CSV table of C-alpha atoms in Angstrom, one decimal:
chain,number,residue,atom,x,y,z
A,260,UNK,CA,14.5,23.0,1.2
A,261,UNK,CA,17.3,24.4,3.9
A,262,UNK,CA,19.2,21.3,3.8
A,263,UNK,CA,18.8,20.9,0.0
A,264,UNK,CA,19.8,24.9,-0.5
A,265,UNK,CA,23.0,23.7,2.3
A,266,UNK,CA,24.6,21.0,0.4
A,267,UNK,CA,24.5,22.6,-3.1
A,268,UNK,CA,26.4,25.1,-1.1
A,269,UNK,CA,28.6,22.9,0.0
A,270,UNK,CA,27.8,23.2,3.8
A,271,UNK,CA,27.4,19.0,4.1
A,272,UNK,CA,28.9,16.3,1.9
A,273,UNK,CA,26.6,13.4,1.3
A,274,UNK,CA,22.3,13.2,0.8
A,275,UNK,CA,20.4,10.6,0.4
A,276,UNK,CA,17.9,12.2,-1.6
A,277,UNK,CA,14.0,10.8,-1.2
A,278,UNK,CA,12.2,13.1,-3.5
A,279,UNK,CA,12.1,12.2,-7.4
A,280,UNK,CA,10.7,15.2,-8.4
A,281,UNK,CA,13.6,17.0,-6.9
A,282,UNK,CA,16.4,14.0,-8.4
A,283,UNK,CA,14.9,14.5,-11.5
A,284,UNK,CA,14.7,18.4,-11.9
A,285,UNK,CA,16.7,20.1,-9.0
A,286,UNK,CA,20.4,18.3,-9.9
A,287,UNK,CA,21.7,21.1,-12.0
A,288,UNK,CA,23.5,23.3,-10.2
A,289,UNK,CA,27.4,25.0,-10.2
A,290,UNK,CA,28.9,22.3,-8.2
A,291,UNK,CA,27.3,19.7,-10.6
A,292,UNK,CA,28.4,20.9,-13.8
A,293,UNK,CA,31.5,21.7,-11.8
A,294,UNK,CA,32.1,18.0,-11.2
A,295,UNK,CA,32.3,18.5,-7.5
A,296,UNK,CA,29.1,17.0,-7.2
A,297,UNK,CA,28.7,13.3,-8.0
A,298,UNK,CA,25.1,12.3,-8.3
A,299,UNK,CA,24.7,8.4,-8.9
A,300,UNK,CA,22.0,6.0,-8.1
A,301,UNK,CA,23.4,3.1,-5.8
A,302,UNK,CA,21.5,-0.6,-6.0
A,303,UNK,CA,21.4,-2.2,-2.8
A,304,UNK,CA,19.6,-5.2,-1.0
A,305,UNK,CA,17.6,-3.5,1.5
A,306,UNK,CA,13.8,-4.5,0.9
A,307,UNK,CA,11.9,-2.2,-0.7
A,308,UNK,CA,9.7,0.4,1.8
A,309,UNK,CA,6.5,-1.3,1.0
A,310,UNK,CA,4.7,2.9,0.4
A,311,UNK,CA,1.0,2.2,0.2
A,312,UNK,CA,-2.6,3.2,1.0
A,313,UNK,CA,-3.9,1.2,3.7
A,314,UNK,CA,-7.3,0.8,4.5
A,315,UNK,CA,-9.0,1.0,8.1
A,316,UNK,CA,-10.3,-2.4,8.2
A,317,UNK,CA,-12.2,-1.5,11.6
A,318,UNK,CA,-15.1,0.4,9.2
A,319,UNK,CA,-17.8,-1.5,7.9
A,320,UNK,CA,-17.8,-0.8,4.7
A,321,UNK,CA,-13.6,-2.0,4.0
A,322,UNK,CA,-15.0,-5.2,5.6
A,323,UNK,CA,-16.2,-6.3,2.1
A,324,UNK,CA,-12.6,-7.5,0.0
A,325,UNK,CA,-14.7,-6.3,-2.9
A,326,UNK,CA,-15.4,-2.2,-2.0
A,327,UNK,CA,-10.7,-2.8,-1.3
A,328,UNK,CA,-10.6,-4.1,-4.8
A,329,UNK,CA,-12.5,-2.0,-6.6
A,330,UNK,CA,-11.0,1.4,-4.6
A,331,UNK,CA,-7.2,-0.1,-4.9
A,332,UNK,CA,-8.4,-0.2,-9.4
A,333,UNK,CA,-8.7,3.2,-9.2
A,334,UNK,CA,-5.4,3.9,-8.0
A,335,UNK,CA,-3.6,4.9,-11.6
A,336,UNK,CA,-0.1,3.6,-10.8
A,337,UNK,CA,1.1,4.3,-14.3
A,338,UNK,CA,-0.3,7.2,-14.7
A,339,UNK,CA,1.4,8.7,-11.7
A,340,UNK,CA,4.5,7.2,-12.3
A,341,UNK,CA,5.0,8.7,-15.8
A,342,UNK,CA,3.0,12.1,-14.7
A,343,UNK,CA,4.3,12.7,-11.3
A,344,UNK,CA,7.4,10.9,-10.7
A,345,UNK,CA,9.1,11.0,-14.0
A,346,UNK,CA,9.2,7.7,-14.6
A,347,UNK,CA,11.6,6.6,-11.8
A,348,UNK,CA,9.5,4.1,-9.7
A,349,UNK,CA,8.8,0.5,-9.6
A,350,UNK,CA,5.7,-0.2,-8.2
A,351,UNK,CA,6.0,-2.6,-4.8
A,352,UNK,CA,3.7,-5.6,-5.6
A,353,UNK,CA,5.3,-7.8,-2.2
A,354,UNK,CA,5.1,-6.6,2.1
A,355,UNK,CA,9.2,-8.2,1.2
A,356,UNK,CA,10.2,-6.7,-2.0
A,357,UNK,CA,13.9,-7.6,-2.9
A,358,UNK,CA,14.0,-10.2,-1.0
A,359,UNK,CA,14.1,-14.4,-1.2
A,360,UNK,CA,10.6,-14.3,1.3
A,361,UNK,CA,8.4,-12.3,-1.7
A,362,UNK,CA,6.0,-15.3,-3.2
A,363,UNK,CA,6.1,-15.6,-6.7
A,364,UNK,CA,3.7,-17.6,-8.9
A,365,UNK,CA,1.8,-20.5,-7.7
A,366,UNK,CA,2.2,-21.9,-4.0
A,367,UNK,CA,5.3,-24.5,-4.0
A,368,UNK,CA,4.7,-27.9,-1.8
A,369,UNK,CA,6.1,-26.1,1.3
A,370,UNK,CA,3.8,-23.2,1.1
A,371,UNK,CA,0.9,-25.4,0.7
A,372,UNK,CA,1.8,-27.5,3.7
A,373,UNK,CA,1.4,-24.1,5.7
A,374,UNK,CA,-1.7,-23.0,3.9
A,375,UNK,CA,-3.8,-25.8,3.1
A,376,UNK,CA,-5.0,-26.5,7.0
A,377,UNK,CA,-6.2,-22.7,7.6
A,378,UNK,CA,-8.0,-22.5,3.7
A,379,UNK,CA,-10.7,-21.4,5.5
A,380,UNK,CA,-9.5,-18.3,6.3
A,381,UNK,CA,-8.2,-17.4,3.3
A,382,UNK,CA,-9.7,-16.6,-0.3
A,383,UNK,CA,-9.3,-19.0,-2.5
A,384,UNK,CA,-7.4,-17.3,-5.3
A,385,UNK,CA,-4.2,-18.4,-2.7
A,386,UNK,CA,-4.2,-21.9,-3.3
A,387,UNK,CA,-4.1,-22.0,-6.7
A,388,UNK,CA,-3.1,-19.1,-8.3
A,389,UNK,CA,-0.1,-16.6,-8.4
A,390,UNK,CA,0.4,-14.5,-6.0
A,391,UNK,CA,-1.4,-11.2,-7.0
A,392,UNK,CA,0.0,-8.4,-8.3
A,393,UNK,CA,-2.1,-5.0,-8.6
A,394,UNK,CA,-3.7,-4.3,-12.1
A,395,UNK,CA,-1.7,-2.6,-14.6
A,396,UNK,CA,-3.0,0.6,-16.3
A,397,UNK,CA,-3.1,2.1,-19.3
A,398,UNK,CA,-0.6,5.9,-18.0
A,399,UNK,CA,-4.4,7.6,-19.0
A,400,UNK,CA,-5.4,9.2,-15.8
A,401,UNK,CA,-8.2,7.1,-15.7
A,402,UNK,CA,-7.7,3.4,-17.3
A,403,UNK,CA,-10.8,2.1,-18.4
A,404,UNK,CA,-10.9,-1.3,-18.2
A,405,UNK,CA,-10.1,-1.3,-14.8
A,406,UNK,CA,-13.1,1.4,-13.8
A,407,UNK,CA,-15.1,-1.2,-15.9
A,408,UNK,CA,-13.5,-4.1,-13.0
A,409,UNK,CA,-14.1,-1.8,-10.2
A,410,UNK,CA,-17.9,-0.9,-11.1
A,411,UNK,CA,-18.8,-4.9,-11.6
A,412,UNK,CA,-16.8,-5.4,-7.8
A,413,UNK,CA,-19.1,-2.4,-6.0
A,414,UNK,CA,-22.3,-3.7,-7.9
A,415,UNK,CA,-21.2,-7.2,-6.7
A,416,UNK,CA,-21.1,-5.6,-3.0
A,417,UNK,CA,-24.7,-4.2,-3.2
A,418,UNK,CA,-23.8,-0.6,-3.8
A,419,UNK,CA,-26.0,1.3,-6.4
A,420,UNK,CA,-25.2,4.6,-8.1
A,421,UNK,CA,-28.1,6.8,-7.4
A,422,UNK,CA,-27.6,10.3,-8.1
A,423,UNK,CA,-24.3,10.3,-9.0
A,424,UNK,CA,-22.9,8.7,-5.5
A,425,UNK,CA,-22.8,5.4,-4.2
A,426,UNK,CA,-25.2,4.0,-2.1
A,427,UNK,CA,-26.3,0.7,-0.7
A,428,UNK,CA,-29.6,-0.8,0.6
A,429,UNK,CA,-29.6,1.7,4.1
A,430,UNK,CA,-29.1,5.1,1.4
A,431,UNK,CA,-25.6,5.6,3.0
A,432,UNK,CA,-23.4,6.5,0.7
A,433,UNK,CA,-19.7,5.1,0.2
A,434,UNK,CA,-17.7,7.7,1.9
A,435,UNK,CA,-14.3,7.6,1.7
A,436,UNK,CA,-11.6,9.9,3.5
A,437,UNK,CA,-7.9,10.2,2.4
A,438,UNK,CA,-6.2,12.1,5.5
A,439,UNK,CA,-2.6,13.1,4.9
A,440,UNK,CA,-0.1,15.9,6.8
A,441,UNK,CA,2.5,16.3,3.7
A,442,UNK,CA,1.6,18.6,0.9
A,443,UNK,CA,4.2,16.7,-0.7
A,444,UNK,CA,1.6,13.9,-1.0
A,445,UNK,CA,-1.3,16.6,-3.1
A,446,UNK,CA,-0.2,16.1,-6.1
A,447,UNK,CA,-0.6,12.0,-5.5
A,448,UNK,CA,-3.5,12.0,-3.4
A,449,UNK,CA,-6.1,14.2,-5.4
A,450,UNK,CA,-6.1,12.6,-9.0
A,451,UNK,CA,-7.0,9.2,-7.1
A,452,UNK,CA,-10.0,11.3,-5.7
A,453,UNK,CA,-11.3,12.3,-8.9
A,454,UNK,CA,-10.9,9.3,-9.9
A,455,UNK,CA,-12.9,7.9,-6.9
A,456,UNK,CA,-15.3,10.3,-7.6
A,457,UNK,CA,-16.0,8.8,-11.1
A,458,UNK,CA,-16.6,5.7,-9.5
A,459,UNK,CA,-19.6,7.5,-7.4
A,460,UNK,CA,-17.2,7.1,-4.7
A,461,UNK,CA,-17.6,10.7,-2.2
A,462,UNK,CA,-14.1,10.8,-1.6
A,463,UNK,CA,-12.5,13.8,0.1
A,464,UNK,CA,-8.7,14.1,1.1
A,465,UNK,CA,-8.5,15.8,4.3
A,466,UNK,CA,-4.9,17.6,5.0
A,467,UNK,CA,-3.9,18.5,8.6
A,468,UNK,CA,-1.2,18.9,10.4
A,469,UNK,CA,1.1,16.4,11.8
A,470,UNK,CA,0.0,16.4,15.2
A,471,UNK,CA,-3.7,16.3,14.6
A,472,UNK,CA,-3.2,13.3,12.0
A,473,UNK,CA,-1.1,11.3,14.6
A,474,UNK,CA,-3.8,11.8,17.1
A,475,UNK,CA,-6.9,10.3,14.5
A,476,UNK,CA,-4.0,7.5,13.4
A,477,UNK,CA,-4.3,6.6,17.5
A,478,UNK,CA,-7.9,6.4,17.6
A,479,UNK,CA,-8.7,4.8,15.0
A,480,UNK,CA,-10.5,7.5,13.1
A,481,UNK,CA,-9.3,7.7,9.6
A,482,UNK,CA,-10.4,5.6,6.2
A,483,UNK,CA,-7.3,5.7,4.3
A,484,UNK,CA,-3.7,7.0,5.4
A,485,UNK,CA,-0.3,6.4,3.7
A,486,UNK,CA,2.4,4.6,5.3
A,487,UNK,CA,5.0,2.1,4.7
A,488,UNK,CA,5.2,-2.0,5.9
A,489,UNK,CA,9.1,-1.5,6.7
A,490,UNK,CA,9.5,-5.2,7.5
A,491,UNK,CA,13.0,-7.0,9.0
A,492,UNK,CA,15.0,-9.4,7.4
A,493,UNK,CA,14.5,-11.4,9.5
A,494,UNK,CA,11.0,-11.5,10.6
A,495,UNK,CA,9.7,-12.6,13.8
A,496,UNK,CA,8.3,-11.2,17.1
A,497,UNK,CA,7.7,-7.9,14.6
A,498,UNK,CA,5.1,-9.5,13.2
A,499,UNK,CA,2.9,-9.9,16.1
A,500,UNK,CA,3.3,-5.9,16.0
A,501,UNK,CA,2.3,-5.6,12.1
A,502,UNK,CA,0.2,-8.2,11.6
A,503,UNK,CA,-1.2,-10.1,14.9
A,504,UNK,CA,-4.9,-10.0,16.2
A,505,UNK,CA,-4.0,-9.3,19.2
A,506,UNK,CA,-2.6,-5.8,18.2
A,507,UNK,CA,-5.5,-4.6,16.1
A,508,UNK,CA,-7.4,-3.4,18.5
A,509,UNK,CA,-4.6,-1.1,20.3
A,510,UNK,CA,-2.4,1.6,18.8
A,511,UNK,CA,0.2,-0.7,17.2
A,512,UNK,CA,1.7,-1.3,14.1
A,513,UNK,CA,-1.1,-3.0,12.9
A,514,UNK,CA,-2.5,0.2,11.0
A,515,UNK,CA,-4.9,-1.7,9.3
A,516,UNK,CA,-6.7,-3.5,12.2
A,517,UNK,CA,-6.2,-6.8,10.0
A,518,UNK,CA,-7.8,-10.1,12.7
A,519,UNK,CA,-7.2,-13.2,10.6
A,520,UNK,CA,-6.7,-16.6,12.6
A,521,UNK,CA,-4.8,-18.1,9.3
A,522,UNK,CA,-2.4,-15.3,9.5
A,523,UNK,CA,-2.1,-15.5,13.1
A,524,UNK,CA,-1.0,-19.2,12.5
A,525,UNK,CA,1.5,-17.9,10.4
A,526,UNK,CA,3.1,-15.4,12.3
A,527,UNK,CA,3.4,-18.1,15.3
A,528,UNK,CA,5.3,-20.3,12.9
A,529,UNK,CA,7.5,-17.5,11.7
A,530,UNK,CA,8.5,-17.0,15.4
A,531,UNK,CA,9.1,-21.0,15.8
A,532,UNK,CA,11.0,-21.2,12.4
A,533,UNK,CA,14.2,-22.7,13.4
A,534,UNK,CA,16.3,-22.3,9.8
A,535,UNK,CA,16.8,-19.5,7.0
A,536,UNK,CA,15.0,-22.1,4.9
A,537,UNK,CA,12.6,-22.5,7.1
A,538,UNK,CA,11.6,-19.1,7.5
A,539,UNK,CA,11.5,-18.1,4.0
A,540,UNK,CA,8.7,-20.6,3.3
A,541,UNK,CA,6.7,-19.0,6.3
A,542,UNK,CA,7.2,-15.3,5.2
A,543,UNK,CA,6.6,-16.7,1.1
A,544,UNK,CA,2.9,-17.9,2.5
A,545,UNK,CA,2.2,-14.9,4.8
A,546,UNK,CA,3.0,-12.5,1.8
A,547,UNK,CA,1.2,-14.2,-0.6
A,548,UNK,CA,-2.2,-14.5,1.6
A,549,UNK,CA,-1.7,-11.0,3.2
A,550,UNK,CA,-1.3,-9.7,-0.6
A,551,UNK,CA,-4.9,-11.9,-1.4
A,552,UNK,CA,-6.7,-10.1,1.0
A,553,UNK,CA,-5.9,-6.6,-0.2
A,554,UNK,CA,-5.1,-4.4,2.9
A,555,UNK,CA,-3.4,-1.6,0.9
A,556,UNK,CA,-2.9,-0.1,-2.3
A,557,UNK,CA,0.6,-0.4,-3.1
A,558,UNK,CA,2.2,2.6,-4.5
């Protein structure tokens, strides 16, 4: 709010501004109307941040692709989009937005020659279908033909609403934390837990400061956290890092604790990939199976 309150006075003469709540309702003042003050909205080919919800794939009950699925349906994009953010997002659907490595549609020949030998590692939705994209909804805060989706998915997975809360055959109940440090992130973060909470999820979003939240990020003891898949250009070695076996079990950037042999595979062909072609096929078959498997929640 300093900085913002400095360059409207003039005191600095560029922002990059990463707020759309404030670019949509905190642009009119003197030096605007003055014409001092150009505001403009720049395209660029950067790929997009890849913002989502990730998952803790080290807890038992994310190991199920069905409990992801059905939580990620409950996740009003729309809704938020047109409530919250005055209509000035795109959702990310790829890990390489804006970029020739996102998959689109069905697997080419290429693609296949890289998938087919590690199918069994992989659902099989990847082989044979386009690459998936999350659920539209209706911009209702709750849509409900996706709740409908996401209550057949957690009845599939053997949990049973008993007294308004999920449960499965042990009477544990499907707990589910959303820990965050920004207030900036309330206003996204706590319609998506009443909405959980009509699923019979008992969701809680747990705010605490920044040092406290990096310390439970480190050792491993969160459910769900925002954060962003900022991936290169050019991928290669970064990808052990993000997506690697080897690095799920250490603090890393492999958030998610994701151990997949197929996508370990991948990533060693990534590394090998001699040619721009080359590597584009790679990355094209990595994002599509790391977007089958639903690891995050794409906001």
């Amino acid at each position: 709010n300093s900085a913002f309150e400095g360059f409207k006075a003039g005191e600095y003469t560029f922002r990059n501004e990463a707020s759309s709540k404030i670019w949509a309702t905190a642009y009119d003042f003197p030096a605007i109307n003055e014409g001092w003050v150009n505001k403009t909205t720049v395209k660029d080919g950067t790929l997009a941040s890849g913002q989502s919800f990730v998952f803790n794939l080290r807890r038992e009950k994310f190991q199920d692709i069905r409990v992801r699925k059905a939580i990620g349906l409950m996740f009003n994009f729309e809704w938020s989009n047109k409530t919250l953010f005055f209509g000035l997002y795109d959702r990310v659907t790829s890990f390489w937005e804006n970029s020739l490595m996102k998959a689109d549609g069905e697997p080419d020949r290429p693609e296949l020659k890289i998938l087919l030998p590690l199918k069994e590692y992989f659902p099989e939705k990847v082989f044979s279908k386009p690459a998936f994209i999350p659920a539209k909804s209706m911009p209702n805060r709750v849509d409900r033909k996706n709740r409908r989706r996401a209550e057949k998915l957690i009845k599939e997975a053997g949990w049973k609403l008993k007294n308004g809360f999920l449960e499965n055959e042990k009477g544990q109940r499907l707990e589910v934390e959303i820990l965050n440090y920004s207030p900036a992130f309330d206003r996204i973060i706590n319609p998506f837990i009443e909405n959980l909470k009509l699923l019979g999820v008992d969701a809680k979003h747990t705010r605490i400061d920044s040092t406290q939240y990096t310390e439970r990020v480190r050792s491993f003891d969160w459910d769900i956290i925002t954060s962003t898949y900022v991936n290169s250009m050019t991928p290669g070695l970064d990808l052990v890092q993000r997506f690697s076996s080897e690095t799920a079990d250490v603090p890393s950037r492999n958030l998610v604790g994701l151990k997949n042999i197929g996508i370990d595979e991948i990533v060693k062909l990534a590394v090998k990939a001699e040619t721009r072609k080359e590597l584009n096929t790679v990355i094209r078959a990595l994002d599509r199976s790391l977007r089958a498997m639903h690891l995050w929640i794409p906001q």
